[in-house]
Coordinates of C-alpha atoms and ligand atoms in Angstrom, one line a residue:
M1 CA -202.0 -8.8 3.5
P2 CA -203.9 -6.1 1.4
L3 CA -205.9 -7.7 -1.4
P4 CA -205.5 -6.7 -5.0
L5 CA -208.6 -6.1 -7.1
S6 CA -210.3 -9.2 -8.4
P7 CA -210.0 -10.0 -12.1
K8 CA -213.7 -9.1 -12.4
Q9 CA -213.1 -5.7 -10.8
V10 CA -210.2 -5.1 -13.2
R11 CA -212.3 -6.0 -16.2
F12 CA -215.1 -3.7 -15.0
F13 CA -212.6 -0.9 -14.7
Q14 CA -211.2 -1.5 -18.1
D15 CA -214.6 -1.8 -19.8
E16 CA -216.4 1.0 -17.9
G17 CA -213.5 3.4 -17.3
Y18 CA -214.2 3.5 -13.5
L19 CA -214.7 1.3 -10.5
I20 CA -216.2 2.0 -7.1
V21 CA -214.8 -0.1 -4.3
P22 CA -217.0 0.7 -1.2
E23 CA -214.6 -1.0 1.3
V24 CA -210.9 -0.3 0.7
F25 CA -209.9 0.1 4.3
P26 CA -211.7 0.6 7.6
P27 CA -213.2 4.1 7.8
S28 CA -211.3 4.6 11.0
D29 CA -208.0 4.7 8.9
L30 CA -209.1 8.2 7.8
E31 CA -209.4 9.5 11.4
P32 CA -205.7 10.7 11.7
L33 CA -206.0 12.7 8.5
R34 CA -209.4 14.1 9.4
R35 CA -207.9 15.2 12.8
A36 CA -204.9 16.7 11.1
L37 CA -207.1 18.7 8.7
H38 CA -209.3 19.8 11.5
A39 CA -206.3 21.1 13.4
E40 CA -205.2 23.0 10.3
I41 CA -208.6 24.6 9.9
N42 CA -208.4 25.7 13.5
R43 CA -204.9 27.1 13.1
L44 CA -205.9 29.1 10.0
A45 CA -209.2 30.2 11.6
R46 CA -207.3 31.4 14.8
N47 CA -205.0 33.4 12.7
F48 CA -208.0 35.2 11.1
Q49 CA -209.5 35.6 14.6
S50 CA -206.4 37.3 15.9
E51 CA -206.4 39.6 12.9
G52 CA -209.9 40.6 13.9
K53 CA -211.4 39.1 10.7
L54 CA -213.3 36.3 12.3
G55 CA -215.5 36.2 15.4
E56 CA -216.4 32.6 16.2
L57 CA -214.2 29.6 15.5
H58 CA -217.1 27.1 15.6
E59 CA -214.7 24.4 16.7
Q60 CA -217.4 22.4 18.5
L61 CA -219.1 21.7 15.1
G62 CA -216.4 19.3 14.2
F63 CA -214.5 18.5 11.0
D64 CA -217.7 17.9 9.0
R65 CA -219.3 21.3 9.7
Q66 CA -216.8 23.8 11.1
L67 CA -215.5 25.3 7.9
A68 CA -219.0 25.8 6.5
A69 CA -219.9 27.8 9.5
I70 CA -216.8 29.9 9.2
Q71 CA -217.6 30.5 5.5
R72 CA -221.2 31.6 6.5
D73 CA -219.7 34.1 9.0
S74 CA -217.0 35.4 6.7
T75 CA -216.9 34.5 3.0
E76 CA -213.4 36.0 2.8
C77 CA -212.0 33.8 5.6
G78 CA -213.9 30.7 4.5
E79 CA -212.7 31.0 0.9
A80 CA -209.1 31.7 2.1
I81 CA -209.1 28.5 4.2
V82 CA -210.5 26.5 1.3
R83 CA -207.8 27.9 -1.1
E84 CA -205.1 27.1 1.5
I85 CA -206.3 23.5 1.8
I86 CA -206.8 22.8 -1.9
G87 CA -203.7 24.6 -3.0
L88 CA -202.5 24.7 -6.6
R89 CA -199.1 24.1 -8.1
G90 CA -197.4 22.5 -5.2
G91 CA -199.3 24.4 -2.5
G92 CA -202.2 22.9 -0.5
F93 CA -202.4 20.8 2.7
Y94 CA -199.9 18.1 3.4
S95 CA -198.9 16.3 6.5
P96 CA -197.6 12.9 7.6
E97 CA -201.2 11.6 7.8
M98 CA -201.8 12.7 4.2
F99 CA -198.6 11.0 3.1
D100 CA -199.7 7.8 4.9
L101 CA -203.0 7.8 2.9
I102 CA -201.1 8.1 -0.4
L103 CA -199.0 5.1 0.6
H104 CA -201.9 3.2 2.2
P105 CA -201.1 -0.5 1.5
A106 CA -204.8 -1.3 0.7
L107 CA -204.9 1.5 -1.9
L108 CA -201.5 0.6 -3.4
A109 CA -202.6 -3.1 -3.7
M110 CA -205.6 -2.0 -5.8
I111 CA -203.7 0.5 -7.8
G112 CA -201.1 -2.2 -8.5
S113 CA -203.9 -4.3 -10.1
L114 CA -204.6 -1.5 -12.5
V115 CA -201.1 -0.2 -13.4
G116 CA -198.8 -3.1 -12.5
A117 CA -197.9 -4.1 -9.0
E118 CA -194.2 -3.6 -9.3
E119 CA -193.5 0.0 -9.9
I120 CA -196.0 2.8 -8.9
V121 CA -195.5 6.5 -9.2
A122 CA -197.8 9.0 -7.4
S123 CA -198.7 12.4 -8.8
P124 CA -200.1 15.6 -7.4
Y125 CA -203.4 15.4 -5.5
R126 CA -206.2 17.8 -4.5
I127 CA -208.1 17.8 -1.2
R128 CA -211.6 19.2 -1.8
P129 CA -213.7 20.6 1.0
K130 CA -217.0 21.0 -0.9
L131 CA -219.0 23.2 1.4
P132 CA -222.8 23.1 1.4
N133 CA -224.4 25.4 -1.3
F134 CA -220.9 26.6 -2.3
G135 CA -221.0 27.2 -6.1
R136 CA -217.2 27.0 -6.4
G137 CA -217.3 23.4 -5.4
I138 CA -219.2 22.3 -8.4
V139 CA -216.8 20.9 -11.0
P140 CA -217.9 20.9 -14.6
W141 CA -217.6 17.9 -17.0
H142 CA -214.0 17.3 -17.8
Q143 CA -211.4 14.5 -18.3
D144 CA -208.4 14.8 -16.1
S145 CA -206.3 14.6 -19.3
G146 CA -207.6 18.0 -20.1
Y147 CA -205.4 19.3 -17.3
L148 CA -202.4 17.2 -18.4
S149 CA -199.9 17.5 -21.2
G150 CA -201.1 16.1 -24.5
H151 CA -198.1 13.7 -24.8
C152 CA -199.8 11.7 -22.0
D153 CA -203.2 11.3 -23.6
E154 CA -202.6 7.6 -24.4
N155 CA -201.1 6.8 -21.0
L156 CA -203.1 5.4 -18.1
I157 CA -203.1 7.7 -15.1
I158 CA -205.4 6.6 -12.3
T159 CA -207.5 9.0 -10.4
C160 CA -208.3 7.5 -7.0
W161 CA -211.0 9.6 -5.4
V162 CA -211.2 9.0 -1.6
P163 CA -214.1 10.6 0.3
F164 CA -213.5 11.5 4.0
V165 CA -217.3 11.4 4.6
D166 CA -220.0 9.2 3.0
A167 CA -220.4 10.7 -0.5
S168 CA -223.8 10.7 -2.2
A169 CA -225.8 12.6 -4.7
G170 CA -227.1 14.7 -1.8
N171 CA -223.7 16.1 -0.8
G172 CA -222.3 16.4 -4.3
C173 CA -220.4 13.2 -5.2
M174 CA -219.1 12.8 -8.7
Q175 CA -221.1 11.9 -11.8
I176 CA -219.2 9.7 -14.3
L177 CA -219.8 8.9 -18.0
P178 CA -219.0 5.2 -18.3
R179 CA -217.6 3.5 -21.3
T180 CA -216.4 6.7 -22.9
H181 CA -212.7 6.6 -21.9
R182 CA -211.3 5.0 -25.0
G183 CA -211.6 7.9 -27.5
K184 CA -209.5 11.0 -28.0
V185 CA -209.4 13.6 -25.3
A186 CA -212.5 15.8 -25.9
P187 CA -212.0 19.5 -26.5
H188 CA -212.0 21.4 -23.3
H189 CA -212.5 25.1 -22.6
T190 CA -211.2 27.4 -20.0
G191 CA -213.5 29.5 -17.9
G192 CA -215.9 26.9 -16.7
N193 CA -217.5 27.2 -13.2
A194 CA -214.9 28.5 -10.7
D195 CA -212.4 28.7 -13.5
F196 CA -212.3 24.9 -14.0
L197 CA -211.9 23.5 -17.4
V198 CA -215.1 22.3 -19.0
I199 CA -216.2 20.1 -21.9
K200 CA -219.2 21.6 -23.7
D201 CA -222.3 19.3 -23.7
E202 CA -222.1 18.8 -27.5
D203 CA -218.4 17.6 -27.1
L204 CA -219.1 15.1 -24.4
P205 CA -218.6 11.5 -25.6
A206 CA -222.0 10.0 -26.0
D207 CA -223.1 6.9 -24.1
P208 CA -226.7 5.7 -24.4
R209 CA -226.8 4.8 -20.7
G210 CA -225.9 8.3 -19.6
A211 CA -224.0 9.3 -16.4
I212 CA -223.8 7.3 -13.2
T213 CA -223.8 8.8 -9.8
A214 CA -220.5 7.7 -8.1
A215 CA -221.7 7.5 -4.5
C216 CA -219.0 6.1 -2.2
P217 CA -218.9 5.5 1.5
R218 CA -216.1 6.6 3.8
G219 CA -213.5 3.9 3.6
G220 CA -214.1 3.3 -0.1
A221 CA -212.6 4.8 -3.3
V222 CA -213.6 5.6 -6.8
F223 CA -211.0 4.7 -9.4
M224 CA -211.1 6.4 -12.9
T225 CA -208.9 6.7 -15.9
N226 CA -207.6 10.1 -17.0
R227 CA -209.9 10.0 -20.0
T228 CA -213.1 9.2 -18.0
P229 CA -215.4 12.2 -18.2
H230 CA -216.7 13.2 -14.8
C231 CA -218.1 16.2 -13.0
S232 CA -219.4 16.9 -9.5
T233 CA -222.8 18.3 -8.5
P234 CA -223.9 20.8 -5.8
N235 CA -223.7 19.9 -2.2
D236 CA -227.3 20.3 -0.9
S237 CA -226.5 18.8 2.5
N238 CA -225.8 20.5 5.8
H239 CA -222.2 19.2 6.0
I240 CA -219.0 19.4 4.0
R241 CA -218.2 16.8 1.4
W242 CA -214.6 16.2 2.1
S243 CA -212.5 14.2 -0.4
V244 CA -209.1 13.9 -2.0
D245 CA -208.3 12.9 -5.5
L246 CA -205.0 11.0 -5.6
R247 CA -203.2 10.1 -8.8
Y248 CA -201.0 7.1 -9.6
K249 CA -199.4 5.6 -12.7
A250 CA -196.9 3.0 -13.8
A251 CA -193.2 4.1 -13.8
E252 CA -193.1 4.0 -17.7
V253 CA -195.6 6.8 -17.9
P254 CA -193.9 10.2 -18.4
N255 CA -193.0 11.6 -15.0
N256 CA -190.5 14.0 -13.3
V257 CA -189.1 11.5 -10.8
G258 CA -185.5 12.5 -10.2
V259 CA -185.8 15.8 -12.1
E260 CA -185.0 18.9 -10.2
P261 CA -187.1 21.6 -11.9
A262 CA -184.3 24.2 -12.1
S263 CA -182.3 21.7 -14.2
L264 CA -184.6 22.1 -17.2
D265 CA -183.8 24.7 -19.8
A266 CA -186.5 27.4 -19.7
A267 CA -185.8 28.4 -23.3
G268 CA -186.3 24.9 -24.6
N269 CA -189.4 24.5 -22.6
A270 CA -191.1 27.4 -24.4
D271 CA -191.1 25.3 -27.6
P272 CA -193.9 22.7 -27.7
A273 CA -191.7 20.4 -29.7
F274 CA -189.6 20.1 -26.6
Y275 CA -192.3 17.9 -25.1
E276 CA -192.2 15.5 -28.0
Q277 CA -188.5 14.8 -27.3
V278 CA -188.1 14.4 -23.6
N279 CA -189.7 12.5 -20.8
V280 CA -191.5 15.5 -19.4
A281 CA -194.0 14.8 -16.7
C282 CA -197.7 14.7 -17.6
Y283 CA -198.3 17.5 -15.1
P284 CA -194.9 19.3 -15.0
P285 CA -195.6 22.0 -12.4
E286 CA -195.7 19.5 -9.5
A287 CA -193.5 16.6 -8.4
D288 CA -194.2 13.0 -9.1
F289 CA -192.7 10.5 -6.6
V290 CA -192.1 6.8 -6.3
V291 CA -194.4 5.0 -3.9
R292 CA -193.5 1.4 -4.8
S293 CA -190.6 -0.1 -6.5
R294 CA -189.6 -3.7 -6.5
Q295 CA -186.6 -3.0 -8.8
H296 CA -185.3 0.1 -6.9
P297 CA -186.8 0.1 -3.4
E298 CA -184.4 2.9 -2.5
R299 CA -186.3 5.2 -4.8
V300 CA -189.5 5.0 -2.7
V301 CA -189.7 8.4 -1.0
D302 CA -190.0 8.9 2.7
Y303 CA -191.9 11.8 4.2
A304 CA -188.9 14.2 4.4
E305 CA -188.1 13.7 0.7
Y306 CA -191.7 14.0 -0.3
V307 CA -191.9 17.4 1.5
R308 CA -188.6 18.5 -0.1
L309 CA -189.9 17.7 -3.5
R310 CA -193.2 19.5 -3.0
D311 CA -191.3 22.5 -1.7
V312 CA -188.8 22.7 -4.5
Y313 CA -191.5 22.5 -7.2
A314 CA -193.7 25.0 -5.4
R315 CA -190.7 27.5 -5.1
T316 CA -189.4 27.0 -8.6
R317 CA -192.8 27.5 -10.3
P318 CA -191.3 25.9 -13.4
A319 CA -191.5 27.9 -16.6
F320 CA -192.9 24.9 -18.4
A321 CA -196.1 25.0 -16.4
E322 CA -198.4 25.7 -19.2
V323 CA -198.2 22.9 -21.7
R324 CA -201.7 22.7 -23.0
H325 CA -203.8 25.5 -24.2
W326 CA -207.6 25.3 -24.5
P327 CA -209.7 28.1 -25.9
P328 CA -211.8 30.1 -23.5
L329 CA -215.5 29.3 -23.3
A330 CA -216.5 33.0 -23.7
A331 CA -214.8 33.4 -27.1
L332 CA -217.0 30.8 -28.6
R333 CA -220.4 32.1 -27.3
Ligands
LIG401 O1 -214.2 16.0 -6.1 C1 -214.8 16.5 -6.9 O2 -215.9 17.1 -6.7 C2 -214.4 16.5 -8.3 C3 -213.1 15.7 -8.5 C4 -212.5 15.8 -9.8 O3 -213.0 16.4 -10.7 C5 -211.3 15.0 -10.1 O4 -210.9 14.3 -9.2 O5 -210.8 15.2 -11.2

């Protein structure tokens, strides 16, 4: 029986805005996903090889190093594979093994301690292959709410960051500003490193203790709130810092469960007031889906439905994608 978080861990999360649990599941539970990702990298690399764009596949280097070697040989192929894996707006890598991780009973037991054990909705995730010395992997200071619609600022959305390798300062784990998650969402700007959003230093919520380094071993997870400022630093190691950031929330938090994107009125969606009136998802471009429901167990998605939802959102590219506008960094310089 998977264990929920202890009351002490829950209190720590509530006070600090984050929690690192070094042992959520045995590290071997990640092997099927690591193998599936490795197979996908080989598939994409072989395609480039057959097009004459890539010489060596570097398969023998294994999951932790292969993509970095491909990137060294061909920036074009390396970056294309990274983009394909991360994806945006419904794209990105997915597989039964990825789905199994999202529904991992040990993770859901802990998420249940933070958002309520009965009803849990999962939101879009990002897999991040942070290559060694790869500038685009450095994520500037932000709160995840910066990426979400403003009507969800006061809601709790859990980021559950799961490394596929031991993550440390050396390979570019996250930095987190503790005890700063209760205020308003800080102003963000577009045009940060690699086009990520960024909070300028002077706008970062202050905490006398400064940032913590969120090192986390494989098999563990870092839990954060959507208003917890965090960033991630360069990978100075010789291997890839693989991770995924999963997102979960209670069923009461705005979501698009059961909403087929084509059913929303595009004209209405152009009006910001629209978002005040209806239960629009916190991140409308991608599908939310039920992963636990005591009241309506039939609503818990299976893999086929999960794939269908991802696909329909990716194809529809809803007109209501842009719900929050931040000023560009450059304009303020
Ligand atoms: O994985 C990283 O390097 C950054 C993750 C992040 O910023 C996030 O999960 O919001």
